[in-house]
């Protein structure tokens, strides 16, 4: 396995820019969250009116306005906290100042770990007799359906800053996992005794259970 750092090429810049949200996508993301927040705030008021006491219109309207303002502020805070509001700006920043981390792997042995929580399956790839690379994500599942991954010779392009995969190039042959192992248990997740995407394990692939 080989890791290198370099600037993004034109194809990778195109792939990054394709991930930017359009104006409509921003509006749609905000709208769906706003509707959800509105339901959360308005339903209790409707239930109060139905089962407890009717609220006069002169009082109900100011309450609704305040609740809607709270819902909008909450959604904006949520979107800012999750990085959605700055998503496009961060992509441009990544293009200008970020670095591509290229991981080149040649392997002959792959073990697949099942996915219990829609995180994507995990794949253990033999580096040598004492080291194993672990990769996990829904994109690897998608590539497996087209038999591009796992592969005997491939390169992954990721953001050095975030670790997010940008592209994968397969140059070898499709490798069928030699075995499948059960997903991580709830106890393993809670204790942190799990493996993470891109992690290099100091263990032989035959010893992984």
Backbone as ProteinMPNN parsed JSONL, in Angstrom:
{"seq_chain_A": "XXXXXXXXXXXXXXXXXXXXXXXXXXXXXXXXXXXXXXXXXXXXXXXXXXXXXXXXXXXXXXXXXXXXXXXXXXXXXXXXXXXXXXXXXXXXXXXXXXXXXXXXXXXXXXXXXXXXXXXXXXXXXXXXXXXXXXXXXXXXXXXXXXXXXXXXXXXXXXXXXXXXXXXXXXXXXXXXXXXXXXXXXXXXXXXXXXXXXXXXXXXXXXXXX", "coords_chain_A": {"N_chain_A": [[0.834, -1.184, 0.0], [0.463, 2.258, -0.755], [0.72, 5.679, 0.138], [0.126, 8.939, -0.991], [0.394, 12.527, -1.366], [-1.089, 15.187, -3.155], [-1.965, 17.99, -5.346], [-5.42, 18.6, -6.346], [-6.59, 17.201, -9.41], [-8.053, 18.167, -12.611], [-10.315, 16.547, -13.137], [-10.998, 15.624, -10.611], [-11.591, 18.032, -9.361], [-13.874, 18.675, -10.787], [-15.574, 16.599, -9.906], [-15.754, 17.264, -7.206], [-17.028, 19.794, -7.346], [-19.438, 19.0, -8.373], [-20.707, 18.112, -6.147], [-21.72, 20.249, -4.868], [-24.447, 22.117, -3.45], [-27.357, 23.062, -5.219], [-29.315, 26.099, -5.665], [-31.977, 25.362, -5.463], [-31.769, 22.912, -4.095], [-30.777, 23.799, -1.623], [-33.002, 25.29, -0.801], [-34.927, 23.265, -0.725], [-33.873, 21.536, 1.243], [-33.976, 23.244, 3.463], [-36.748, 23.701, 3.515], [-37.924, 21.154, 4.043], [-36.964, 20.589, 6.603], [-37.986, 22.768, 7.97], [-40.757, 22.341, 7.755], [-40.964, 19.998, 9.287], [-40.116, 20.966, 11.814], [-42.116, 22.838, 12.255], [-44.397, 21.228, 12.493], [-43.764, 19.882, 14.859], [-43.923, 21.985, 16.704], [-46.496, 23.087, 16.322], [-48.44, 21.063, 16.566], [-48.765, 20.394, 19.406], [-50.133, 22.734, 20.231], [-52.509, 22.58, 18.761], [-53.568, 20.229, 19.823], [-53.948, 21.047, 22.432], [-55.962, 22.948, 22.069], [-58.001, 21.296, 21.158], [-58.509, 19.392, 23.174], [-58.282, 20.615, 25.66], [-58.662, 23.574, 26.009], [-60.154, 26.088, 24.052], [-58.342, 28.376, 22.128], [-58.521, 31.837, 21.731], [-58.697, 33.593, 18.579], [-57.305, 36.076, 18.592], [-55.297, 35.663, 20.38], [-54.174, 33.333, 19.505], [-52.941, 33.838, 16.99], [-50.585, 35.553, 17.481], [-49.14, 33.656, 18.996], [-48.709, 31.624, 17.123], [-47.102, 32.998, 15.283], [-44.8, 33.512, 16.806], [-44.016, 30.858, 17.343], [-43.449, 29.982, 14.757], [-41.272, 31.625, 14.107], [-39.436, 30.694, 15.978], [-39.184, 28.071, 15.018], [-38.008, 28.539, 12.484], [-35.562, 29.755, 13.226], [-34.461, 27.651, 14.673], [-34.144, 25.695, 12.695], [-32.305, 26.979, 10.991], [-30.141, 27.152, 12.744], [-29.64, 24.425, 13.139], [-28.957, 23.627, 10.51], [-26.669, 25.152, 10.165], [-25.049, 24.122, 12.183], [-24.688, 21.494, 11.275], [-23.225, 21.968, 9.037], [-24.381, 22.445, 6.581], [-25.12, 25.01, 5.635], [-22.71, 26.197, 5.022], [-21.708, 24.504, 3.146], [-21.219, 24.675, 0.277], [-19.308, 26.737, 0.245], [-17.269, 25.569, 1.709], [-16.534, 23.478, 0.024], [-15.407, 24.868, -2.161], [-13.289, 26.016, -0.8], [-11.898, 23.712, -0.139], [-11.122, 22.877, -2.697], [-9.366, 24.95, -3.434], [-7.384, 25.085, -1.416], [-7.059, 22.575, -0.349], [-5.735, 19.184, -0.176], [-5.253, 16.276, -2.131], [-5.395, 13.005, -0.99], [-3.931, 10.14, -1.962], [-4.458, 6.775, -1.996], [-2.967, 3.878, -2.798], [-3.535, 0.552, -3.534], [-2.62, -2.834, -3.634], [-3.779, -6.041, -3.615], [-4.61, -9.433, -2.618], [-6.429, -10.649, -1.094], [-9.562, -10.404, 0.492], [-11.851, -9.623, 3.06], [-15.203, -9.437, 4.057], [-17.212, -7.351, 6.119], [-20.407, -7.462, 7.461], [-23.119, -5.062, 7.241], [-24.936, -3.456, 9.714], [-26.338, -1.111, 10.218], [-26.886, 0.571, 8.1], [-24.587, 1.958, 7.426], [-22.939, 1.192, 5.5], [-21.139, -1.551, 4.098], [-18.229, -3.149, 5.53], [-14.824, -3.588, 4.542], [-12.046, -5.643, 4.701], [-8.76, -5.51, 3.693], [-5.954, -7.239, 2.681], [-2.736, -6.141, 3.365], [-0.099, -6.915, 3.977], [1.542, -9.725, 5.549], [1.121, -9.006, 8.177], [-0.386, -6.716, 8.353], [-3.461, -4.971, 7.8], [-5.844, -3.292, 5.837], [-8.71, -1.359, 6.518], [-11.761, -0.568, 5.067], [-14.765, 1.278, 4.795], [-18.099, 2.063, 3.884], [-21.033, 3.33, 2.211], [-20.604, 3.854, -0.473], [-18.744, 1.962, -1.233], [-20.252, -0.344, -1.241], [-21.956, 0.245, -3.372], [-20.117, 0.251, -5.483], [-19.407, -2.388, -5.399], [-21.629, -3.673, -6.375], [-21.411, -3.198, -9.086], [-19.225, -4.672, -9.558], [-16.706, -3.499, -9.407], [-15.366, -3.207, -7.152], [-14.58, -5.155, -4.274], [-11.145, -4.897, -5.386], [-8.226, -6.098, -7.073], [-6.214, -4.302, -7.601], [-6.184, -1.04, -7.018], [-6.904, 2.502, -6.641], [-7.619, 5.006, -4.26], [-8.947, 8.203, -3.997], [-8.933, 10.693, -1.671], [-10.086, 13.375, 0.486], [-7.58, 15.061, 2.166], [-8.056, 16.58, 4.399], [-10.692, 16.002, 5.41], [-11.025, 13.288, 4.993], [-12.931, 12.275, 3.347], [-14.093, 10.294, 0.645], [-13.33, 10.897, -2.743], [-12.901, 9.887, -5.294], [-12.524, 6.73, -6.955], [-10.373, 4.449, -8.473], [-10.195, 1.632, -10.389], [-7.881, -0.784, -11.338], [-7.277, -3.4, -11.523], [-8.499, -6.745, -11.112], [-11.791, -7.888, -10.246], [-12.34, -8.846, -6.885], [-13.659, -11.417, -5.1], [-14.917, -11.501, -1.823], [-13.295, -13.622, 0.552], [-14.568, -14.554, 2.771], [-17.404, -13.777, 4.886], [-18.09, -11.76, 7.69], [-19.8, -11.256, 10.826], [-21.679, -8.245, 11.645], [-20.475, -5.423, 13.618], [-21.189, -5.51, 17.095], [-23.707, -4.061, 19.285], [-22.571, -3.538, 21.766], [-19.881, -3.357, 21.06], [-19.904, -1.037, 19.496], [-20.652, 0.855, 21.441], [-18.517, 0.736, 23.199], [-16.477, 1.562, 21.62], [-14.885, -0.25, 20.381], [-14.402, -0.777, 17.577], [-13.746, -0.787, 14.016], [-12.508, 1.724, 11.782], [-13.176, 3.6, 8.775], [-10.535, 3.599, 6.505], [-8.643, 2.905, 8.351], [-5.583, 1.429, 9.375], [-4.831, -1.728, 10.356], [-2.89, -3.406, 12.708], [-2.674, -6.273, 12.283], [-2.956, -9.613, 11.138], [-4.895, -10.566, 8.307], [-6.137, -13.031, 8.439], [-6.636, -13.356, 11.101], [-8.718, -11.79, 11.818], [-11.901, -11.43, 13.2]], "CA_chain_A": [[0.0, 0.0, 0.0], [1.222, 3.504, -0.865], [-0.04, 6.921, 0.345], [0.785, 10.138, -1.509], [-0.385, 13.765, -1.338], [-0.896, 16.013, -4.342], [-3.117, 18.861, -5.612], [-6.5, 17.978, -7.109], [-6.567, 17.395, -10.855], [-9.29, 18.758, -13.142], [-11.432, 15.61, -12.972], [-11.366, 15.613, -9.189], [-12.244, 19.318, -9.105], [-15.237, 18.546, -11.34], [-16.338, 15.739, -9.003], [-16.024, 18.033, -5.992], [-18.027, 20.832, -7.632], [-20.734, 18.335, -8.581], [-21.306, 17.863, -4.838], [-22.265, 21.486, -4.319], [-25.902, 22.231, -3.459], [-27.958, 24.111, -6.027], [-30.228, 26.957, -4.903], [-33.179, 24.576, -5.185], [-31.46, 21.936, -3.055], [-30.743, 24.535, -0.361], [-34.389, 25.623, -0.465], [-35.618, 22.019, -0.395], [-33.362, 21.088, 2.541], [-34.552, 24.116, 4.484], [-38.196, 23.512, 3.561], [-38.283, 19.899, 4.703], [-36.682, 20.721, 8.036], [-38.93, 23.765, 8.503], [-42.054, 21.667, 7.9], [-40.866, 19.103, 10.435], [-40.092, 21.764, 13.042], [-43.446, 23.442, 12.415], [-45.297, 20.184, 13.004], [-43.41, 19.636, 16.269], [-44.373, 23.105, 17.539], [-47.919, 23.409, 16.156], [-49.311, 19.97, 17.01], [-49.182, 20.552, 20.807], [-51.127, 23.802, 20.333], [-53.773, 22.052, 18.244], [-54.083, 19.261, 20.796], [-54.428, 21.822, 23.582], [-57.246, 23.536, 21.69], [-59.01, 20.252, 20.96], [-58.846, 18.613, 24.371], [-58.222, 21.373, 26.916], [-59.375, 24.848, 25.963], [-60.025, 26.782, 22.777], [-57.574, 29.614, 22.205], [-59.12, 32.846, 20.855], [-57.838, 33.987, 17.442], [-56.443, 37.221, 18.918], [-54.161, 35.125, 21.128], [-53.575, 32.239, 18.73], [-52.088, 34.342, 15.912], [-49.233, 35.885, 17.976], [-48.448, 32.428, 19.408], [-48.265, 30.947, 15.899], [-45.984, 33.759, 14.707], [-43.623, 33.252, 17.643], [-43.606, 29.467, 17.127], [-42.841, 29.881, 13.427], [-39.952, 32.247, 14.19], [-38.578, 29.748, 16.7], [-38.93, 26.947, 14.109], [-37.062, 28.983, 11.457], [-34.256, 29.931, 13.866], [-33.964, 26.324, 15.026], [-33.709, 25.035, 11.456], [-31.068, 27.638, 10.554], [-29.089, 26.728, 13.675], [-29.382, 23.026, 12.838], [-28.247, 23.546, 9.238], [-25.336, 25.717, 10.37], [-24.32, 23.167, 13.017], [-24.342, 20.316, 10.473], [-22.353, 22.37, 7.938], [-25.116, 22.587, 5.32], [-25.125, 26.391, 5.153], [-21.374, 26.512, 4.492], [-21.268, 23.366, 2.34], [-20.632, 25.108, -0.995], [-18.111, 27.511, 0.534], [-16.222, 24.646, 2.151], [-16.049, 22.743, -1.148], [-14.495, 25.756, -2.887], [-12.087, 26.122, 0.027], [-11.192, 22.437, -0.302], [-10.523, 22.871, -4.028], [-8.287, 25.922, -3.502], [-6.291, 24.896, -0.465], [-6.982, 21.2, 0.119], [-4.839, 18.249, -0.847], [-5.782, 14.946, -2.381], [-4.618, 11.88, -0.472], [-4.11, 8.995, -2.857], [-4.075, 5.497, -1.383], [-2.871, 2.838, -3.831], [-3.536, -0.757, -2.875], [-2.624, -4.089, -4.381], [-4.087, -7.091, -2.65], [-5.147, -10.685, -3.158], [-7.363, -11.217, -0.123], [-10.545, -9.458, 1.036], [-12.89, -10.15, 3.95], [-16.287, -8.453, 4.152], [-17.988, -7.288, 7.352], [-21.78, -7.068, 7.163], [-23.517, -3.735, 7.708], [-26.204, -3.554, 10.428], [-26.986, 0.178, 10.481], [-26.895, 1.385, 6.886], [-23.361, 2.741, 7.305], [-22.167, 0.605, 4.423], [-20.363, -2.714, 4.506], [-16.804, -2.949, 5.763], [-13.969, -4.493, 3.783], [-10.674, -5.79, 5.165], [-7.896, -5.838, 2.568], [-4.62, -7.645, 3.112], [-1.594, -5.353, 2.9], [0.964, -7.912, 4.028], [1.231, -10.79, 6.505], [0.843, -8.483, 9.523], [-1.159, -5.471, 8.281], [-4.725, -5.052, 7.069], [-6.531, -2.014, 5.657], [-10.165, -1.451, 6.661], [-12.526, 0.454, 4.353], [-16.197, 1.129, 5.037], [-18.942, 3.138, 3.373], [-22.055, 2.918, 1.26], [-20.071, 3.934, -1.831], [-18.072, 0.694, -1.56], [-21.334, -1.267, -1.593], [-22.403, 0.579, -4.728], [-19.093, -0.21, -6.414], [-19.414, -3.848, -5.408], [-22.729, -4.113, -7.249], [-20.917, -3.159, -10.465], [-18.047, -5.545, -9.557], [-15.481, -2.703, -9.496], [-14.749, -3.274, -5.829], [-13.131, -5.065, -4.052], [-10.334, -5.041, -6.581], [-6.849, -6.514, -6.77], [-5.308, -3.17, -7.806], [-7.024, 0.156, -7.133], [-6.474, 3.714, -5.939], [-8.687, 5.818, -3.683], [-8.609, 9.611, -3.822], [-9.72, 11.23, -0.565], [-9.675, 14.66, 1.02], [-6.647, 14.937, 3.286], [-8.607, 17.282, 5.557], [-11.891, 15.357, 5.969], [-11.02, 11.847, 4.787], [-14.041, 11.885, 2.475], [-13.663, 9.756, -0.64], [-13.701, 11.703, -3.902], [-12.911, 9.04, -6.494], [-11.845, 5.442, -6.843], [-9.988, 3.961, -9.799], [-9.864, 0.21, -10.355], [-7.008, -1.166, -12.45], [-7.078, -4.842, -11.506], [-9.669, -7.593, -11.313], [-12.721, -7.956, -9.12], [-12.01, -9.868, -5.897], [-14.773, -11.843, -4.259], [-14.457, -11.738, -0.444], [-13.121, -15.045, 0.862], [-15.575, -14.874, 3.776], [-18.155, -12.656, 5.449], [-18.192, -11.848, 9.138], [-20.965, -10.567, 11.376], [-21.455, -6.819, 11.931], [-20.102, -5.072, 14.981], [-22.317, -5.572, 18.018], [-24.045, -2.824, 19.983], [-21.575, -3.358, 22.812], [-18.638, -2.902, 20.432], [-20.089, 0.37, 19.132], [-20.688, 1.667, 22.652], [-17.186, 0.748, 23.822], [-15.503, 2.078, 20.668], [-14.05, -1.35, 19.891], [-14.764, -1.027, 16.188], [-12.756, -0.309, 13.065], [-12.963, 2.917, 11.075], [-12.796, 3.704, 7.368], [-9.176, 4.063, 6.28], [-7.758, 2.497, 9.442], [-4.635, 0.34, 9.123], [-4.804, -2.587, 11.525], [-1.657, -4.187, 12.89], [-3.139, -7.638, 12.5], [-3.095, -10.379, 9.896], [-6.284, -10.648, 7.89], [-6.68, -14.315, 8.866], [-6.951, -13.294, 12.533], [-9.869, -10.908, 12.021], [-13.129, -12.173, 13.465]], "C_chain_A": [[0.878, 1.246, 0.0], [0.291, 4.698, -0.68], [0.772, 8.086, -0.204], [-0.173, 11.32, -1.393], [-0.066, 14.575, -2.588], [-2.083, 16.963, -4.482], [-4.198, 18.089, -6.387], [-6.299, 18.226, -8.598], [-7.932, 17.889, -11.329], [-10.506, 17.844, -12.977], [-11.909, 15.589, -11.526], [-12.036, 16.921, -8.781], [-13.685, 19.274, -9.616], [-16.113, 17.706, -10.416], [-16.688, 16.469, -7.711], [-17.116, 19.062, -6.24], [-19.403, 20.237, -7.892], [-21.444, 18.064, -7.254], [-21.912, 19.117, -4.214], [-23.802, 21.48, -4.419], [-26.319, 23.339, -4.422], [-28.856, 24.968, -5.13], [-31.48, 26.185, -4.528], [-32.93, 23.56, -4.073], [-31.38, 22.588, -1.681], [-32.164, 24.827, 0.116], [-35.149, 24.38, -0.017], [-35.171, 21.498, 0.975], [-33.946, 21.917, 3.68], [-36.044, 23.843, 4.641], [-38.62, 22.255, 4.297], [-38.063, 19.984, 6.216], [-37.659, 21.7, 8.691], [-40.308, 23.147, 8.714], [-42.039, 20.75, 9.119], [-40.886, 19.857, 11.752], [-41.438, 22.399, 13.317], [-44.434, 22.443, 12.993], [-45.043, 19.947, 14.489], [-43.964, 20.731, 17.177], [-45.887, 23.314, 17.488], [-48.832, 22.328, 16.707], [-49.706, 20.093, 18.479], [-50.239, 21.64, 21.001], [-52.49, 23.33, 19.854], [-54.401, 21.059, 19.221], [-54.632, 19.971, 22.034], [-55.8, 22.407, 23.285], [-58.351, 22.483, 21.609], [-59.467, 19.623, 22.268], [-58.881, 19.427, 25.671], [-59.072, 22.636, 26.846], [-59.131, 25.525, 24.622], [-59.314, 28.116, 22.985], [-58.203, 30.635, 21.265], [-58.156, 33.269, 19.754], [-56.878, 35.122, 17.764], [-55.202, 36.793, 19.695], [-53.412, 34.088, 20.297], [-52.598, 32.747, 17.685], [-50.702, 34.741, 16.405], [-48.441, 34.653, 18.407], [-47.896, 31.707, 18.185], [-47.067, 31.659, 15.275], [-44.699, 33.49, 15.489], [-43.102, 31.836, 17.42], [-42.925, 29.293, 15.776], [-41.446, 30.504, 13.417], [-38.965, 31.329, 14.906], [-38.198, 28.577, 15.797], [-37.889, 27.321, 13.06], [-35.655, 29.128, 12.039], [-33.628, 28.589, 14.229], [-33.43, 25.591, 13.807], [-32.395, 25.648, 10.966], [-29.894, 27.244, 11.449], [-28.664, 25.296, 13.373], [-28.553, 22.893, 11.565], [-26.834, 24.104, 9.352], [-24.459, 24.752, 11.16], [-23.846, 21.966, 12.2], [-23.444, 20.655, 9.29], [-23.051, 22.576, 6.618], [-25.046, 24.0, 4.761], [-23.795, 26.762, 4.508], [-20.845, 25.431, 3.556], [-20.559, 23.807, 1.059], [-19.339, 25.878, -0.782], [-16.955, 26.599, 0.937], [-15.673, 23.821, 0.991], [-15.068, 23.601, -1.946], [-13.185, 25.937, -2.122], [-11.236, 24.871, -0.108], [-10.469, 22.391, -1.644], [-9.285, 23.766, -4.072], [-7.099, 25.571, -2.614], [-6.111, 23.461, 0.013], [-5.994, 20.367, -0.668], [-5.536, 16.91, -1.015], [-4.829, 13.918, -1.782], [-4.928, 10.676, -1.348], [-3.574, 7.745, -2.169], [-4.115, 4.435, -2.478], [-2.689, 1.487, -3.159], [-3.493, -1.87, -3.912], [-2.821, -5.202, -3.368], [-4.609, -8.337, -3.351], [-6.24, -11.253, -2.268], [-8.256, -10.131, 0.469], [-11.531, -10.213, 1.916], [-13.939, -9.058, 4.12], [-16.975, -8.532, 5.515], [-19.374, -6.748, 7.024], [-22.128, -5.737, 7.82], [-24.869, -3.806, 8.409], [-26.999, -2.251, 10.484], [-26.965, 1.114, 9.286], [-25.71, 2.348, 6.815], [-22.573, 2.323, 6.065], [-21.356, -0.558, 4.944], [-18.906, -2.325, 4.739], [-16.0, -3.984, 5.0], [-12.552, -4.464, 4.367], [-9.829, -6.245, 3.987], [-6.483, -6.126, 3.071], [-3.561, -6.745, 2.497], [-0.353, -6.239, 2.856], [0.597, -8.907, 5.127], [0.87, -10.275, 7.901], [0.022, -7.193, 9.527], [-2.382, -5.641, 7.383], [-5.348, -3.667, 6.997], [-8.033, -2.234, 5.761], [-10.817, -0.269, 5.947], [-14.005, 0.209, 4.591], [-16.955, 2.321, 4.484], [-19.932, 2.617, 2.364], [-21.546, 2.938, -0.172], [-19.342, 2.657, -2.219], [-19.105, -0.378, -1.91], [-21.792, -1.033, -3.023], [-21.404, 0.096, -5.778], [-19.055, -1.734, -6.497], [-20.513, -4.384, -6.326], [-22.291, -4.13, -8.712], [-19.629, -3.968, -10.63], [-16.75, -4.767, -9.85], [-14.698, -2.76, -8.19], [-15.372, -4.423, -5.063], [-12.346, -5.41, -5.311], [-8.898, -5.374, -6.19], [-5.844, -5.371, -6.887], [-6.157, -1.918, -8.002], [-6.429, 1.311, -6.337], [-7.698, 4.481, -5.462], [-8.167, 7.24, -3.526], [-9.535, 10.172, -2.754], [-9.228, 12.627, -0.208], [-8.743, 14.433, 2.198], [-7.245, 15.527, 4.558], [-9.746, 16.512, 6.209], [-11.877, 13.849, 5.861], [-12.113, 11.362, 3.875], [-13.522, 11.407, 1.126], [-14.197, 10.612, -1.781], [-13.808, 10.843, -5.154], [-12.203, 7.729, -6.182], [-11.578, 4.925, -8.251], [-9.518, 2.513, -9.671], [-9.042, -0.157, -11.581], [-6.807, -2.666, -12.535], [-8.362, -5.603, -11.771], [-10.531, -7.608, -10.047], [-12.323, -9.103, -8.193], [-13.248, -10.195, -5.069], [-14.258, -12.079, -2.839], [-14.375, -13.221, -0.126], [-14.089, -15.501, 1.959], [-16.262, -13.597, 4.241], [-18.264, -12.851, 6.95], [-19.336, -10.966, 9.628], [-20.657, -9.091, 11.65], [-20.997, -6.598, 13.361], [-21.349, -5.078, 15.866], [-22.562, -4.196, 18.642], [-23.014, -2.505, 21.055], [-20.252, -2.852, 22.234], [-18.731, -1.437, 20.018], [-19.996, 1.256, 20.367], [-19.316, 1.781, 23.316], [-16.113, 1.315, 22.898], [-14.572, 1.022, 20.108], [-14.466, -1.759, 18.485], [-13.646, -0.509, 15.296], [-13.357, 0.817, 12.23], [-12.416, 2.952, 9.649], [-11.395, 4.294, 7.229], [-8.178, 3.626, 7.33], [-6.853, 1.336, 9.009], [-4.485, -0.456, 10.411], [-3.505, -3.394, 11.553], [-2.028, -5.627, 13.226], [-3.268, -8.336, 11.146], [-4.555, -10.557, 9.549], [-6.923, -11.961, 8.336], [-7.104, -14.313, 10.327], [-8.181, -12.437, 12.819], [-11.135, -11.737, 12.156], [-14.303, -11.212, 13.656]], "O_chain_A": [[1.91, 1.288, 0.671], [-0.794, 4.74, -1.26], [1.964, 8.209, 0.081], [-1.39, 11.144, -1.33], [1.083, 14.639, -3.023], [-3.102, 16.776, -3.816], [-3.919, 17.06, -7.002], [-5.891, 19.313, -9.006], [-8.861, 18.012, -10.531], [-11.608, 18.323, -12.708], [-13.112, 15.54, -11.267], [-12.945, 16.921, -7.951], [-14.6, 19.772, -8.96], [-17.266, 18.056, -10.168], [-17.788, 16.312, -7.183], [-18.036, 19.192, -5.433], [-20.42, 20.892, -7.661], [-22.649, 17.815, -7.237], [-22.542, 19.052, -3.158], [-24.373, 20.911, -5.349], [-25.72, 24.415, -4.446], [-29.125, 24.611, -3.983], [-31.992, 26.325, -3.418], [-33.783, 23.368, -3.205], [-31.847, 22.024, -0.691], [-32.487, 24.636, 1.288], [-35.917, 24.425, 0.944], [-36.002, 21.068, 1.776], [-34.354, 21.387, 4.713], [-36.55, 23.761, 5.76], [-39.566, 22.281, 5.084], [-38.881, 19.506, 7.001], [-38.102, 21.488, 9.82], [-40.955, 23.399, 9.73], [-42.994, 20.729, 9.894], [-41.572, 19.461, 12.694], [-41.863, 22.494, 14.469], [-45.217, 22.778, 13.882], [-45.98, 19.825, 15.279], [-44.421, 20.451, 18.285], [-46.497, 23.678, 18.494], [-49.888, 22.635, 17.259], [-50.882, 19.914, 18.795], [-51.135, 21.495, 21.831], [-53.51, 23.643, 20.467], [-55.617, 21.052, 19.418], [-55.64, 19.558, 22.609], [-56.694, 22.374, 24.131], [-59.5, 22.754, 21.954], [-60.653, 19.351, 22.458], [-59.446, 18.979, 26.669], [-60.082, 22.752, 27.54], [-58.006, 25.527, 24.121], [-59.642, 28.88, 23.893], [-58.403, 30.325, 20.091], [-56.943, 33.302, 19.963], [-55.752, 35.137, 17.265], [-54.179, 37.478, 19.672], [-52.189, 33.976, 20.37], [-51.532, 32.158, 17.502], [-49.712, 34.314, 15.811], [-47.226, 34.594, 18.216], [-46.759, 31.235, 18.196], [-46.132, 31.015, 14.799], [-43.641, 33.269, 14.901], [-41.893, 31.627, 17.318], [-41.948, 28.554, 15.655], [-40.535, 29.968, 12.785], [-37.811, 31.201, 14.498], [-37.05, 28.134, 15.794], [-36.989, 26.533, 12.769], [-34.678, 28.688, 11.435], [-32.416, 28.408, 14.109], [-32.387, 24.94, 13.874], [-31.479, 24.926, 10.572], [-28.784, 27.028, 10.963], [-27.473, 24.987, 13.354], [-27.573, 22.149, 11.528], [-25.908, 23.599, 8.718], [-23.279, 24.58, 10.854], [-22.736, 21.475, 12.404], [-22.951, 19.756, 8.608], [-22.392, 22.857, 5.617], [-24.924, 24.18, 3.549], [-23.756, 27.546, 3.56], [-19.664, 25.437, 3.209], [-19.441, 23.374, 0.781], [-18.379, 25.702, -1.532], [-15.807, 26.828, 0.554], [-14.486, 23.496, 0.968], [-14.016, 23.115, -2.361], [-12.11, 26.004, -2.719], [-10.01, 24.947, -0.182], [-9.334, 21.921, -1.723], [-8.273, 23.4, -4.67], [-5.947, 25.739, -3.013], [-5.137, 23.151, 0.698], [-5.482, 20.797, -1.702], [-6.302, 16.473, -0.157], [-3.623, 13.948, -2.029], [-6.08, 10.254, -1.448], [-2.4, 7.667, -1.809], [-5.179, 4.132, -3.019], [-1.803, 1.306, -2.323], [-4.211, -1.856, -4.912], [-2.099, -5.282, -2.374], [-4.997, -8.299, -4.519], [-6.904, -12.222, -2.635], [-7.778, -9.079, 0.893], [-11.987, -11.302, 1.567], [-13.601, -7.889, 4.306], [-17.282, -9.618, 6.008], [-19.505, -5.704, 6.386], [-21.521, -5.337, 8.814], [-25.861, -4.176, 7.78], [-28.197, -2.271, 10.764], [-27.02, 2.332, 9.455], [-25.809, 3.421, 6.22], [-21.653, 3.021, 5.638], [-20.93, -0.557, 6.099], [-18.418, -1.32, 4.223], [-16.438, -5.121, 4.83], [-11.945, -3.402, 4.506], [-10.14, -7.251, 3.35], [-5.902, -5.327, 3.806], [-3.486, -6.597, 1.278], [0.347, -6.309, 1.846], [-0.545, -8.925, 5.586], [0.364, -11.039, 8.724], [-0.24, -6.634, 10.592], [-2.353, -6.339, 6.37], [-5.376, -2.947, 7.995], [-8.572, -3.172, 5.174], [-10.468, 0.885, 6.193], [-14.454, -0.937, 4.589], [-16.503, 3.46, 4.602], [-19.704, 1.585, 1.732], [-21.991, 2.145, -1.001], [-19.314, 2.295, -3.395], [-18.862, -1.221, -2.774], [-21.993, -1.975, -3.788], [-21.795, -0.405, -6.833], [-18.714, -2.3, -7.536], [-20.345, -5.418, -6.973], [-22.742, -4.972, -9.489], [-19.015, -3.959, -11.696], [-15.821, -5.299, -10.456], [-13.52, -2.405, -8.137], [-16.575, -4.655, -5.181], [-12.832, -6.126, -6.186], [-8.42, -4.985, -5.125], [-4.746, -5.454, -6.338], [-6.785, -1.756, -9.049], [-5.569, 1.12, -5.477], [-8.693, 4.588, -6.179], [-7.081, 7.456, -2.988], [-10.758, 10.138, -2.896], [-8.11, 13.015, -0.548], [-9.077, 13.696, 3.126], [-6.981, 15.044, 5.659], [-9.774, 16.375, 7.432], [-12.636, 13.178, 6.561], [-12.229, 10.16, 3.639], [-12.633, 12.021, 0.534], [-15.364, 11.002, -1.788], [-14.699, 11.046, -5.978], [-11.39, 7.644, -5.261], [-12.455, 4.962, -9.113], [-8.572, 2.212, -8.943], [-9.438, 0.114, -12.714], [-6.234, -3.163, -13.505], [-9.207, -5.168, -12.552], [-10.05, -7.372, -8.939], [-12.007, -10.199, -8.654], [-13.81, -9.318, -4.413], [-13.265, -12.784, -2.659], [-15.266, -13.99, -0.485], [-14.395, -16.688, 2.067], [-15.772, -12.49, 4.021], [-18.5, -13.961, 7.429], [-19.778, -10.05, 8.933], [-19.5, -8.73, 11.863], [-21.118, -7.482, 14.208], [-22.433, -4.693, 15.426], [-21.732, -3.294, 18.538], [-22.628, -1.35, 21.235], [-19.582, -2.018, 22.844], [-17.77, -0.681, 20.164], [-19.334, 2.293, 20.34], [-18.995, 2.804, 23.922], [-14.977, 1.528, 23.32], [-13.587, 1.343, 19.443], [-14.828, -2.908, 18.229], [-12.709, 0.132, 15.772], [-14.566, 0.855, 12.001], [-11.349, 2.411, 9.357], [-11.107, 5.361, 7.771], [-6.991, 3.936, 7.225], [-7.303, 0.389, 8.364], [-4.06, 0.079, 11.435], [-3.091, -3.979, 10.553], [-1.731, -6.126, 14.312], [-3.64, -7.721, 10.147], [-5.382, -10.688, 10.451], [-8.128, -12.003, 8.586], [-7.86, -15.189, 10.748], [-8.632, -12.374, 13.962], [-11.41, -12.623, 11.346], [-15.429, -11.652, 13.89]]}, "name": "protein", "num_of_chains": 1, "seq": "XXXXXXXXXXXXXXXXXXXXXXXXXXXXXXXXXXXXXXXXXXXXXXXXXXXXXXXXXXXXXXXXXXXXXXXXXXXXXXXXXXXXXXXXXXXXXXXXXXXXXXXXXXXXXXXXXXXXXXXXXXXXXXXXXXXXXXXXXXXXXXXXXXXXXXXXXXXXXXXXXXXXXXXXXXXXXXXXXXXXXXXXXXXXXXXXXXXXXXXXXXXXXXXXX"}
